[in-house]
Short mmCIF file of C-alpha atoms and ligand atoms in Angstrom, two decimals:
data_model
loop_
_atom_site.label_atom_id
_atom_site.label_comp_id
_atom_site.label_asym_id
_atom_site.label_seq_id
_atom_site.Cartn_x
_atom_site.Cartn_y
_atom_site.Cartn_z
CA UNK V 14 30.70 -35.13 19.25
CA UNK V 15 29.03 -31.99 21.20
CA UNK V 16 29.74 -28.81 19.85
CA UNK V 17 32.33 -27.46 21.73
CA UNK V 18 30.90 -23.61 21.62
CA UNK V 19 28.69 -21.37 23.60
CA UNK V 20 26.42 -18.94 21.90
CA UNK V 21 26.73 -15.43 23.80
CA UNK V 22 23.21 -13.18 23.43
CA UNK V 23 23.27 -9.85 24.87
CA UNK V 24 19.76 -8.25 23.70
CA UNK V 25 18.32 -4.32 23.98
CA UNK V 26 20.30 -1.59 24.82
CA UNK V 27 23.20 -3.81 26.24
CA UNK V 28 25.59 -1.90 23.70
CA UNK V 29 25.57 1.21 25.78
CA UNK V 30 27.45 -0.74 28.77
CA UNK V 31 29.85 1.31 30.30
CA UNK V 32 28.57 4.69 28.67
CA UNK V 33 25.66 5.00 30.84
CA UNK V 34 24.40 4.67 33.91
CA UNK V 35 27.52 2.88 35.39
CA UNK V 36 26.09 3.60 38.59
CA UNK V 37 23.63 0.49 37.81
CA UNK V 38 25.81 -1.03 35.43
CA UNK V 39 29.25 -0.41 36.45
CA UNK V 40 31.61 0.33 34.01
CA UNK V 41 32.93 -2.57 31.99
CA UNK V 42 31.95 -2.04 28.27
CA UNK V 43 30.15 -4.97 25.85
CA UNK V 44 33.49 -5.13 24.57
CA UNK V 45 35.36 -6.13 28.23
CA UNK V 46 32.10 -8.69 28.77
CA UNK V 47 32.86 -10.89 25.93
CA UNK V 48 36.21 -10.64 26.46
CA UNK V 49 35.38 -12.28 30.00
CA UNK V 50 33.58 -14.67 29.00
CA UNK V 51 35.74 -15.59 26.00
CA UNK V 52 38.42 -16.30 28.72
CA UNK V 53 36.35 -18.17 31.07
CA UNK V 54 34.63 -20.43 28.39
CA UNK V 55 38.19 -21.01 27.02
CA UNK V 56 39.58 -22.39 30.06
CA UNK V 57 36.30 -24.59 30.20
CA UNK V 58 37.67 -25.92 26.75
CA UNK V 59 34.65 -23.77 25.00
CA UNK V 60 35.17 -21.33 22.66
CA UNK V 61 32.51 -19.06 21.82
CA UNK V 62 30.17 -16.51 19.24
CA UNK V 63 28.87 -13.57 21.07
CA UNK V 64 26.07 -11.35 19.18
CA UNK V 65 24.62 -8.47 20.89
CA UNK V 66 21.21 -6.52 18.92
CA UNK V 67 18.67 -4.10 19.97
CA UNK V 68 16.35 -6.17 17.59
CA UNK V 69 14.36 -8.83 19.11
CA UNK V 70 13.75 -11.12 15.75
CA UNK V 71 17.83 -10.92 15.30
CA UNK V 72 18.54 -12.53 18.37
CA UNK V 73 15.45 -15.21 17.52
CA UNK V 74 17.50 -15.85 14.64
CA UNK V 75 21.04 -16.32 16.24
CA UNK V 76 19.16 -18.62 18.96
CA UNK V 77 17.96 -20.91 16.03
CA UNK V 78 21.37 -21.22 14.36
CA UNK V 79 22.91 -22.27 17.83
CA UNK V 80 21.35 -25.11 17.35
CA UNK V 81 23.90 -26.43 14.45
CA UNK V 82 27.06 -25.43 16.46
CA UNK V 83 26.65 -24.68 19.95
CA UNK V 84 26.34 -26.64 22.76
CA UNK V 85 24.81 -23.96 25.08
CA UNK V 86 23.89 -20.20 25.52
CA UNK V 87 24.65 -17.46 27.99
CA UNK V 88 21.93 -14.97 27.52
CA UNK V 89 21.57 -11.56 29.11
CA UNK V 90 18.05 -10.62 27.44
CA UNK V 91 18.21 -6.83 28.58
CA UNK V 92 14.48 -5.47 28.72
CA UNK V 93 12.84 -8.24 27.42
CA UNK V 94 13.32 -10.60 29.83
CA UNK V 95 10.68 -9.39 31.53
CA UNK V 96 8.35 -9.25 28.20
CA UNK V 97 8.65 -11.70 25.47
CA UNK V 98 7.17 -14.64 24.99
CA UNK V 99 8.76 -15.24 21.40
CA UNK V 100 12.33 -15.34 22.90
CA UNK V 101 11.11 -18.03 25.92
CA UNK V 102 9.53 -19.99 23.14
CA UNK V 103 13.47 -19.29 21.10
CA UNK V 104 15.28 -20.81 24.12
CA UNK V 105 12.77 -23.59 24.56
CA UNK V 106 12.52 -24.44 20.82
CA UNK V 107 16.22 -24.96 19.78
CA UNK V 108 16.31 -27.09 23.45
CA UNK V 109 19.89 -25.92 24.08
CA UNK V 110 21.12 -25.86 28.01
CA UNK V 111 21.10 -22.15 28.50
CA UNK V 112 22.31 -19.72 31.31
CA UNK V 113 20.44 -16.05 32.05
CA UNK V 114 22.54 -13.32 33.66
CA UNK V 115 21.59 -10.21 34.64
CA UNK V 116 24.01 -7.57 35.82
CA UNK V 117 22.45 -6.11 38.22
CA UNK V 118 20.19 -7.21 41.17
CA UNK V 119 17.01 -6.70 39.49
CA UNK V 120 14.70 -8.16 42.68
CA UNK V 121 16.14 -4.80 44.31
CA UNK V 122 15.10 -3.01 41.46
CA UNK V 123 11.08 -1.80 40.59
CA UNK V 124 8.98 -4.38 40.58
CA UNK V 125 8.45 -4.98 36.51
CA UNK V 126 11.91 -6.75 36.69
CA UNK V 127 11.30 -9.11 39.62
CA UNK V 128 9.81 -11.62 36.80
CA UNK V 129 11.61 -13.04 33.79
CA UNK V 130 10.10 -15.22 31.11
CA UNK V 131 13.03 -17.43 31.40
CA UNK V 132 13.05 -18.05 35.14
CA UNK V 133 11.31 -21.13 35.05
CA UNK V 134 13.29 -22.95 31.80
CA UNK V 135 16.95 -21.87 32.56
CA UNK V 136 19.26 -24.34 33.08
CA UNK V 137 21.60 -21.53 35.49
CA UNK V 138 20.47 -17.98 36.52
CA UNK V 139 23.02 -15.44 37.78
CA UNK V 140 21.54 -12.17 38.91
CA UNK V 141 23.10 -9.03 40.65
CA UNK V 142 27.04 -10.38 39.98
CA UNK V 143 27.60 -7.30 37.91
CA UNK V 144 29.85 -8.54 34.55
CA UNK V 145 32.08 -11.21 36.56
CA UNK V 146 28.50 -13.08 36.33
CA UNK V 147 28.69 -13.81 32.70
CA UNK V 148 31.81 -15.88 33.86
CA UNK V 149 29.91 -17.50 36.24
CA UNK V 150 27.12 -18.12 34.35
CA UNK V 151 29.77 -20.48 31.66
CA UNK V 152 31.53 -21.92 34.61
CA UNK V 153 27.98 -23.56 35.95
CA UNK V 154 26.90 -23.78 32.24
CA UNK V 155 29.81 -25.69 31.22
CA UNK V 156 29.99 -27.85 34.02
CA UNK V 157 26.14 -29.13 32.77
CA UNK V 158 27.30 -29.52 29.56
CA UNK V 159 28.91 -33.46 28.50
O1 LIG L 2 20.74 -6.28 35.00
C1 LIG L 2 20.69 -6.65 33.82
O2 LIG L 2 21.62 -7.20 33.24
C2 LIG L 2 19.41 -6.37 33.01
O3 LIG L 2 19.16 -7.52 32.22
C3 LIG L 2 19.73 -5.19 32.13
C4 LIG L 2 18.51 -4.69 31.34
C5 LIG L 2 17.32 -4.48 32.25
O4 LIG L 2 16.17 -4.14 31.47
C6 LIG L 2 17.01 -5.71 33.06
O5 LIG L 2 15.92 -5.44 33.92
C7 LIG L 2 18.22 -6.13 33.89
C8 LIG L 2 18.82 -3.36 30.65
C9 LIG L 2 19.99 -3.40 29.77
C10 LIG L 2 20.35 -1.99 29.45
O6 LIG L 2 21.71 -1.84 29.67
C11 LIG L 2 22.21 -0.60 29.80
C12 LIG L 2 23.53 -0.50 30.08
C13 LIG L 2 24.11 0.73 30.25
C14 LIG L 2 23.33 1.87 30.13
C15 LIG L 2 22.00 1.78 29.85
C16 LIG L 2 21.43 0.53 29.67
#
């Protein structure tokens, strides 16, 4: 039987929600987003395991041990979804249906964060939603998933 779990990856810097800048990022802490998405994936029958590091080989490693229990992954990469390579190659690897979020708009934003890496291999993108995204994101995420 599919795992009946989402893996949640929040990457760089993602820890400092609602302590800076909430004039970008509004002011909902790391804490009230995977609360919200705990919630939403629950009433999609999912439960989930949320990780959040500042260290790109940490959340290589969480995105290859999805692979034994989850059936999916909600990823807000932070920064380096507009520079690495190794975490495209992550997501594409373990072959799990995957959803990118982004918090804010980022095509209204400077022009180094109009592209992602991941644009072009997500499953379900959900940019400039602020946090209610992330439940989004498992709503159209779960709905893929059998
Ligand atoms: O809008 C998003 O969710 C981003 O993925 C956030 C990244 C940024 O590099 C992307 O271009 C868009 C940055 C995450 C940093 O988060 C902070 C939150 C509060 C205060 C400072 C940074």
């Amino acid at each position: 039987m599919t795992a009946r779990r989402l893996l949640l990856v929040n990457g760089p810097n993602l820890n400092l929600l609602g302590i800076r800048e909430p004039g970008v990022y509004g002011t909902a802490t790391l804490a009230d987003v995977e609360r919200i998405t705990a919630e939403t994936a629950a009433s999609a029958g999912f439960g989930i395991r949320a990780i959040q590091s500042n260290h790109e080989g940490v959340l290589i490693d969480a995105i290859h041990a999805a692979r034994a229990d989850c059936a999916g992954i909600v990823i807000n990469p932070g920064g380096l979804t507009h520079t690495s390579v190794s975490l495209r190659d992550a997501l594409t690897g373990v072959g799990l249906p995957f959803a990118e979020v982004h918090i804010s708009d980022v095509h209204a934003r400077e022009s180094f964060r109009h592209f992602s890496y991941l644009e072009d291999v997500a499953e379900v993108r959900v940019i400039g939603e602020g946090v209610d995204g992330y439940a989004t994101a498992v709503r159209r995420l779960t709905a893929l998933i059998p």
